Coordinates of C-alpha atoms and ligand atoms in Angstrom, one line a residue:
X23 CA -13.7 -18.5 29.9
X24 CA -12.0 -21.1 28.3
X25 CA -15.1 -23.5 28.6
X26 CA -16.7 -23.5 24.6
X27 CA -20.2 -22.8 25.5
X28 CA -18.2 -19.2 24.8
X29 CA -18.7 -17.6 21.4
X30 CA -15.2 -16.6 21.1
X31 CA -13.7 -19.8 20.2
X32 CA -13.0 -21.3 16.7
X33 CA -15.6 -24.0 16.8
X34 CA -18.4 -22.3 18.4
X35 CA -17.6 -19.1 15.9
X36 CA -18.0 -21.6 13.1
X37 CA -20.8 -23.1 14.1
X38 CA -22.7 -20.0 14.2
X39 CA -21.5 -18.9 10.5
X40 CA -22.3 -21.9 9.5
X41 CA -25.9 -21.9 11.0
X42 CA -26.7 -18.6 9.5
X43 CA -24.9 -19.0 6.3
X44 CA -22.9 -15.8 7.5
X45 CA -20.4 -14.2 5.1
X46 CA -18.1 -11.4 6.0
X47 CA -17.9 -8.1 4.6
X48 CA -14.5 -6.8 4.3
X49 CA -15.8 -3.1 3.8
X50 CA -17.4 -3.3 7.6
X51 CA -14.3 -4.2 8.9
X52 CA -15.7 -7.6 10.2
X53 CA -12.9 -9.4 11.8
X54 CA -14.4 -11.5 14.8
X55 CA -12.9 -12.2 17.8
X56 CA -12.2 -16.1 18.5
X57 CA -9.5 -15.8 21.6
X58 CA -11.4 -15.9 25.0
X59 CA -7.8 -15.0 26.2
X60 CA -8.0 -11.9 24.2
X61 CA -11.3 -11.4 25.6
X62 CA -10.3 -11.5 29.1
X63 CA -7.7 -9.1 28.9
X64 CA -9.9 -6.5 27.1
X65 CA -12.2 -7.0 29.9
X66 CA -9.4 -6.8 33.0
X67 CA -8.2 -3.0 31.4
X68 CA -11.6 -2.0 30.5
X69 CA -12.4 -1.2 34.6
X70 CA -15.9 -3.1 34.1
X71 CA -17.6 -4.2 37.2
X72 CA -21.2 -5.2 38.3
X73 CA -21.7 -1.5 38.6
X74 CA -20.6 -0.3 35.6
X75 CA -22.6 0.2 32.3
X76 CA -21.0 -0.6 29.1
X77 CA -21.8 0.6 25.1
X78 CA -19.7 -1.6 22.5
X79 CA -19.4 -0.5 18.9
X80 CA -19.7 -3.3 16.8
X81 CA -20.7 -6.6 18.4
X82 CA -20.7 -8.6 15.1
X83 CA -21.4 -12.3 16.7
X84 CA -21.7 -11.0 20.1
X85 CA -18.0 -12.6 21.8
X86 CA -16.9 -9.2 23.6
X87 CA -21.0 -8.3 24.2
X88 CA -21.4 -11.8 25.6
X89 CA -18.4 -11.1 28.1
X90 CA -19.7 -7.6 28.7
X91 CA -22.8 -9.1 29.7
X92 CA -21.7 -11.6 32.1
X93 CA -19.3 -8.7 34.0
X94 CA -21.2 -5.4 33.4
X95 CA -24.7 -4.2 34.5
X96 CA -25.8 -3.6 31.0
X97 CA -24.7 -3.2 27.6
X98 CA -25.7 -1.5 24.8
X99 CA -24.2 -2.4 21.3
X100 CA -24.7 -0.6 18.3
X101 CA -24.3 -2.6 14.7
X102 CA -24.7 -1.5 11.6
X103 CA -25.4 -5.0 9.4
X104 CA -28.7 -6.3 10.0
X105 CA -28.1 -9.4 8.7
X106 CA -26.4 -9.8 12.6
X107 CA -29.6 -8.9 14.5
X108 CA -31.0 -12.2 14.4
X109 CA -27.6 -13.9 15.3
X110 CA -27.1 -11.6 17.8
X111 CA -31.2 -12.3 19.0
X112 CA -30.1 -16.3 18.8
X113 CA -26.0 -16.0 20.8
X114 CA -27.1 -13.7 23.2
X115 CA -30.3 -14.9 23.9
X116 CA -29.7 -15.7 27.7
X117 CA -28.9 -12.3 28.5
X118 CA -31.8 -10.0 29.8
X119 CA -29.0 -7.0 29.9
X120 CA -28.1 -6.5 26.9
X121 CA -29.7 -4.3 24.2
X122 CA -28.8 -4.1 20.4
X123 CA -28.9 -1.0 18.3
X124 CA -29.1 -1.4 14.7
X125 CA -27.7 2.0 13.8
X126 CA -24.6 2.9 12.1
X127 CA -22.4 4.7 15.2
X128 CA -20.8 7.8 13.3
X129 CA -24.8 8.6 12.8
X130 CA -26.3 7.5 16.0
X131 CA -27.1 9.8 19.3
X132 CA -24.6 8.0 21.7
X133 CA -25.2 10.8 24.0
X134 CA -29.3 10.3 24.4
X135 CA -29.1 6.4 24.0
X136 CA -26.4 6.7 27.9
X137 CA -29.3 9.1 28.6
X138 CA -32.1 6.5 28.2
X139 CA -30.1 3.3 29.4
X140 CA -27.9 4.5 32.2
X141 CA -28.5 6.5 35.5
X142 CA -27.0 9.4 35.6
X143 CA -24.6 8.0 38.4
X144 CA -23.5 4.9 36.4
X145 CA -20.2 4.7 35.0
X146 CA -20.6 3.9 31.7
X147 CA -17.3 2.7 30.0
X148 CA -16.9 1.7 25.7
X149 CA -15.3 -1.3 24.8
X150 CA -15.0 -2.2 21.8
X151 CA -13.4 -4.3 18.7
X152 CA -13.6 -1.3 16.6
X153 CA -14.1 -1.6 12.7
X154 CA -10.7 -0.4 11.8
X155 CA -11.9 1.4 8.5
X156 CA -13.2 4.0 10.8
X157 CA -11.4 3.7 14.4
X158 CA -10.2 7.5 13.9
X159 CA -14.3 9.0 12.9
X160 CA -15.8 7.0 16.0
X161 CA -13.1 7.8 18.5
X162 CA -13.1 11.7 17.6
X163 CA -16.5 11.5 17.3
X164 CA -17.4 9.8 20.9
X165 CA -14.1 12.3 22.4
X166 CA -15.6 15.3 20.7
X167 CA -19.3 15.0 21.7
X168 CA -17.6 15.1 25.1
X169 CA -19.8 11.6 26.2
X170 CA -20.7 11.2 30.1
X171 CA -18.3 7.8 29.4
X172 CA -15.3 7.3 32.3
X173 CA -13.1 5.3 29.4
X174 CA -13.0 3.8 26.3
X175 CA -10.8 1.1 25.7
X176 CA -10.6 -0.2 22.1
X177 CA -9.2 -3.0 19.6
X178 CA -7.6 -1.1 16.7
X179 CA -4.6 -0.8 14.4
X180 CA -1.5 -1.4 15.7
X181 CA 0.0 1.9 14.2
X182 CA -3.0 4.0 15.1
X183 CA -2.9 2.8 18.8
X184 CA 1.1 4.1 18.6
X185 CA 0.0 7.4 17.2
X186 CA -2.6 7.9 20.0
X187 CA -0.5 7.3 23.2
X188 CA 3.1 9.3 21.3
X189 CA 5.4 11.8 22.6
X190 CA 6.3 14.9 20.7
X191 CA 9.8 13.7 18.5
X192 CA 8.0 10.5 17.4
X193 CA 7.1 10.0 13.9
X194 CA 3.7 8.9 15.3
X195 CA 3.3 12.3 17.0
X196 CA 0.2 14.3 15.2
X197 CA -3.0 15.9 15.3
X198 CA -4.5 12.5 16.2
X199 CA -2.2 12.2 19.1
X200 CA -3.1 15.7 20.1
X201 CA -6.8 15.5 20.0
X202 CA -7.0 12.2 21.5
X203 CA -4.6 13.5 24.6
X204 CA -6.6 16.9 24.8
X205 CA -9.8 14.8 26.1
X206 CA -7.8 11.5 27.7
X207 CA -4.8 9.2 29.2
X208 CA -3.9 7.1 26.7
X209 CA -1.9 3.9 26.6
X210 CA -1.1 1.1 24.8
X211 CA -2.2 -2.1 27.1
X212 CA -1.7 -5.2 24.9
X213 CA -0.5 -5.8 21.2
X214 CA -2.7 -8.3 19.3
X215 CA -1.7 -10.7 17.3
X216 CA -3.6 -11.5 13.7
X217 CA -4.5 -14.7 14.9
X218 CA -7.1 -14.3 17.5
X219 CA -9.3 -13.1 14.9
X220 CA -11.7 -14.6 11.9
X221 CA -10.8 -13.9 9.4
X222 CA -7.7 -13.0 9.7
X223 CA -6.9 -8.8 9.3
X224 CA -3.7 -7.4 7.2
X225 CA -2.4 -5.8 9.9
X226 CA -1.3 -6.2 13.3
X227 CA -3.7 -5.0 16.3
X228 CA -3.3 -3.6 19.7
X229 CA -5.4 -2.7 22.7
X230 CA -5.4 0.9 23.5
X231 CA -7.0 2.5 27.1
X232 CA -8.4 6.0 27.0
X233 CA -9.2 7.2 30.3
X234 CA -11.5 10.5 30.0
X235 CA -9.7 13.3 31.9
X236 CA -11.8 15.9 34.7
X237 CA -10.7 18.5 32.4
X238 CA -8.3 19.3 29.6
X239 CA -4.5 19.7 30.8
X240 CA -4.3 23.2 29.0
X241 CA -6.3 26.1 28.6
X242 CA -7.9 26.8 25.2
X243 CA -9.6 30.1 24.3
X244 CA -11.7 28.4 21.3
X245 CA -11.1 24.6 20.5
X246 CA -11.8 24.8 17.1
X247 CA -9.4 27.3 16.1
X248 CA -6.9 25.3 18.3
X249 CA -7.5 21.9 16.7
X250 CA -7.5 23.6 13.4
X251 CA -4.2 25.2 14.1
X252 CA -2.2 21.8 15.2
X253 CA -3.8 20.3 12.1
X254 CA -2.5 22.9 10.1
X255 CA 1.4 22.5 11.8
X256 CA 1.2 19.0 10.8
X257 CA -0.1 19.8 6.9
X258 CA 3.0 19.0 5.5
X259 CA 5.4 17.4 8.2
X260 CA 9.0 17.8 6.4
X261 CA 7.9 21.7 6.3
X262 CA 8.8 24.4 9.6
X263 CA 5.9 25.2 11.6
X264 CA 6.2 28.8 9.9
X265 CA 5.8 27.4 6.4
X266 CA 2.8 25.6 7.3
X267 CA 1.2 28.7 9.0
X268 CA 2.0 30.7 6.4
X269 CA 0.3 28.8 4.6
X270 CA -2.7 28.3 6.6
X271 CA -3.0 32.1 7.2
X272 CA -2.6 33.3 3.6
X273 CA -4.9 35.9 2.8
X274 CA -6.0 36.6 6.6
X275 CA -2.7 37.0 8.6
X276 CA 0.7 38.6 6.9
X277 CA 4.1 36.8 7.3
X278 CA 5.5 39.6 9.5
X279 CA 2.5 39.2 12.1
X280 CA 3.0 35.3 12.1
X281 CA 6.4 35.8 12.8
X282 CA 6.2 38.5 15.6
X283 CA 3.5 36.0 17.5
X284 CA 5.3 33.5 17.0
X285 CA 8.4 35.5 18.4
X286 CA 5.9 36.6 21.4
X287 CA 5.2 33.4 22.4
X288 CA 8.9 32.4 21.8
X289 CA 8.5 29.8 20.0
X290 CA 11.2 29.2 17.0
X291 CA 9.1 29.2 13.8
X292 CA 12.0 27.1 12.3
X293 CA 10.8 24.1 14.3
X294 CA 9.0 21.3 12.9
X295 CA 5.1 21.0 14.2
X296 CA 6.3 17.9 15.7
X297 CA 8.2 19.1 17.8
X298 CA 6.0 21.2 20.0
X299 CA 4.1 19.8 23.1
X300 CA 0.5 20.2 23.6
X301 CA 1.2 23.0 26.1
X302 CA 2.9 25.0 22.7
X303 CA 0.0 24.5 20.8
X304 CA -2.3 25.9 23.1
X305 CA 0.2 28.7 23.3
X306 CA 0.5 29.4 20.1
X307 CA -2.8 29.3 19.1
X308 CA -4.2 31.9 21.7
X309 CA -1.8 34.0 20.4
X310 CA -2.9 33.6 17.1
X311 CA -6.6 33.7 18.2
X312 CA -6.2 36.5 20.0
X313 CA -5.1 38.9 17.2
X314 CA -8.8 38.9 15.9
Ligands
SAM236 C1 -13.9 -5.9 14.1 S1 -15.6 -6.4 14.0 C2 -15.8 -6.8 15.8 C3 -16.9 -7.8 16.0 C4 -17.0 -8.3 17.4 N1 -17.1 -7.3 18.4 C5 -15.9 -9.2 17.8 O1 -15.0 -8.7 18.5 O2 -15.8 -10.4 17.4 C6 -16.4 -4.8 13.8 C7 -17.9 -4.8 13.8 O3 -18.3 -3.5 13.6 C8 -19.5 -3.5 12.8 N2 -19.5 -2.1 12.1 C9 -18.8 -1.7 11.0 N3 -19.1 -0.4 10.8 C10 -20.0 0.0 11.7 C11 -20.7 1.2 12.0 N4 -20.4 2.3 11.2 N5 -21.5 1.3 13.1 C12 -21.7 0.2 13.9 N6 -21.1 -1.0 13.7 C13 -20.2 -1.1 12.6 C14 -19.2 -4.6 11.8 O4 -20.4 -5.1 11.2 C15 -18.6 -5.7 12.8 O5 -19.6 -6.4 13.4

């Protein structure tokens, strides 16, 4: 991969600019790949094989989506500028696998476009160098929609990857970490440095592997009211989870009933949100659910 007919090296990403006059746009979140080592690694943890189907978010240039191409069945990219359509038309020309969406992903149908690419039997897996203005809308989105997708495994943040795959106790620990562990196994694979990419970002980057889980590891009466609940523990962090819920309940459920389900459930209502496990969350909110 190291051989420059690549797209992910300096020169060759310059060259292309260059050809098409290309400039970024910082409010896209275009930082390009440029590190075929990089590239190689995302593709080693993403579990892509001849077999598998692949749907990237953001191909920009086309580096990852040229890499996908060579090692998956098929790939399907979705990209929002359309000043990259014809680039992409021009770098990945060779490729008779790979198909380009010009839609922006936190509007598209992700679950009819696997319909209408993939069989039904194909794993399909996202990979992605995510635009990091708006990693935390597309992963809840694609986790949410509950996607026929075996993994995702996805450039972002630095911090945000941390927050995903934390323990209760860490200052990381929240409502992202939650919702992200309700649907998958997360982990941190790689940190990034700021240098494999053009230009370069503010921050530093790592690779983070979400691998879809069969089913949840608790059991949820009503997912909405439990997601709303741990969101509502975390409101104001310094807080005890019974401040916050008293203040989420006011006006529908008194103090002496939160603090009698909390005391049913035995959980200490002078404990900070972030200090209860997913398995006390679901707890707690069935309890509260439950009242009516
Ligand atoms: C960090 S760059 C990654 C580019 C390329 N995959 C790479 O690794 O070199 C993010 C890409 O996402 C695209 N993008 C930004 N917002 C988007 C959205 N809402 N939907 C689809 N693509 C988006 C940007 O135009 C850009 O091409």
């Amino acid at each position: 991969m190291t051989n420059n007919k690549y797209i992910a090296t300096p020169t060759r990403t310059k060259e292309i600019l260059n050809k098409y006059k290309f400039t970024f746009k910082k409010s896209l979140g275009q930082n390009f790949l440029i590190d075929s080592n990089v590239l190689e690694n995302i593709i080693a943890h993403a579990g892509i094989d001849k077999q598998a189907g692949a749907i990237e978010i953001g191909p920009g240039i086309g580096a990852l989506t040229e890499q996908l191409a060579i090692h998956a069945d098929k790939v399907v990219a979705f990209e929002i500028d359309q000043r990259l359509i014809p680039v992409l038309q021009d770098t990945l020309g060779d490729y008779d696998n790979v198909q380009i969406v010009n839609e922006d992903i936190l509007e598209a149908d992700v679950a009819e476009t696997i319909a209408a690419n993939f069989p039904k039997t194909q794993p399909v897996h996202v990979v992605a160098n995510l635009p990091y203005y708006i990693t935390t809308p597309i992963l809840l989105k694609l986790l949410h929609e509950d996607l026929p997708v075996t993994s995702l495994t996805v450039m972002i943040q630095k911090e945000v990857a941390e927050r995903m795959a934390a323990g209760p106790n860490n200052k990381s620990y929240g409502s992202l970490t939650i919702a992200v562990q309700y649907y998958t196994e997360a982990a941190v694979v790689m940190d990034v440095p700021k240098q494999v990419f053009m230009p370069q970002p503010n921050v530093d980057s790592s690779i983070l592997r979400l691998v879809k889980r069969d089913k949840p590891p608790v059991e949820v009466d009503n997912e909405k009211y439990f997601f709303a609940l741990i969101k509502a523990s975390f409101a104001q962090r310094r807080k005890t989870l019974r401040n916050n819920l008293t203040s989420y309940f006011k006006g529908t459920i008194d103090k002496d009933a939160i603090n009698q389900t909390l005391e049913s459930v035995g959980i200490d209502g002078t404990r900070r949100g972030e200090s209860l496990d997913m398995q006390e969350f679901a707890t707690l909110a069935n309890a509260f659910y439950r009242l009516g």
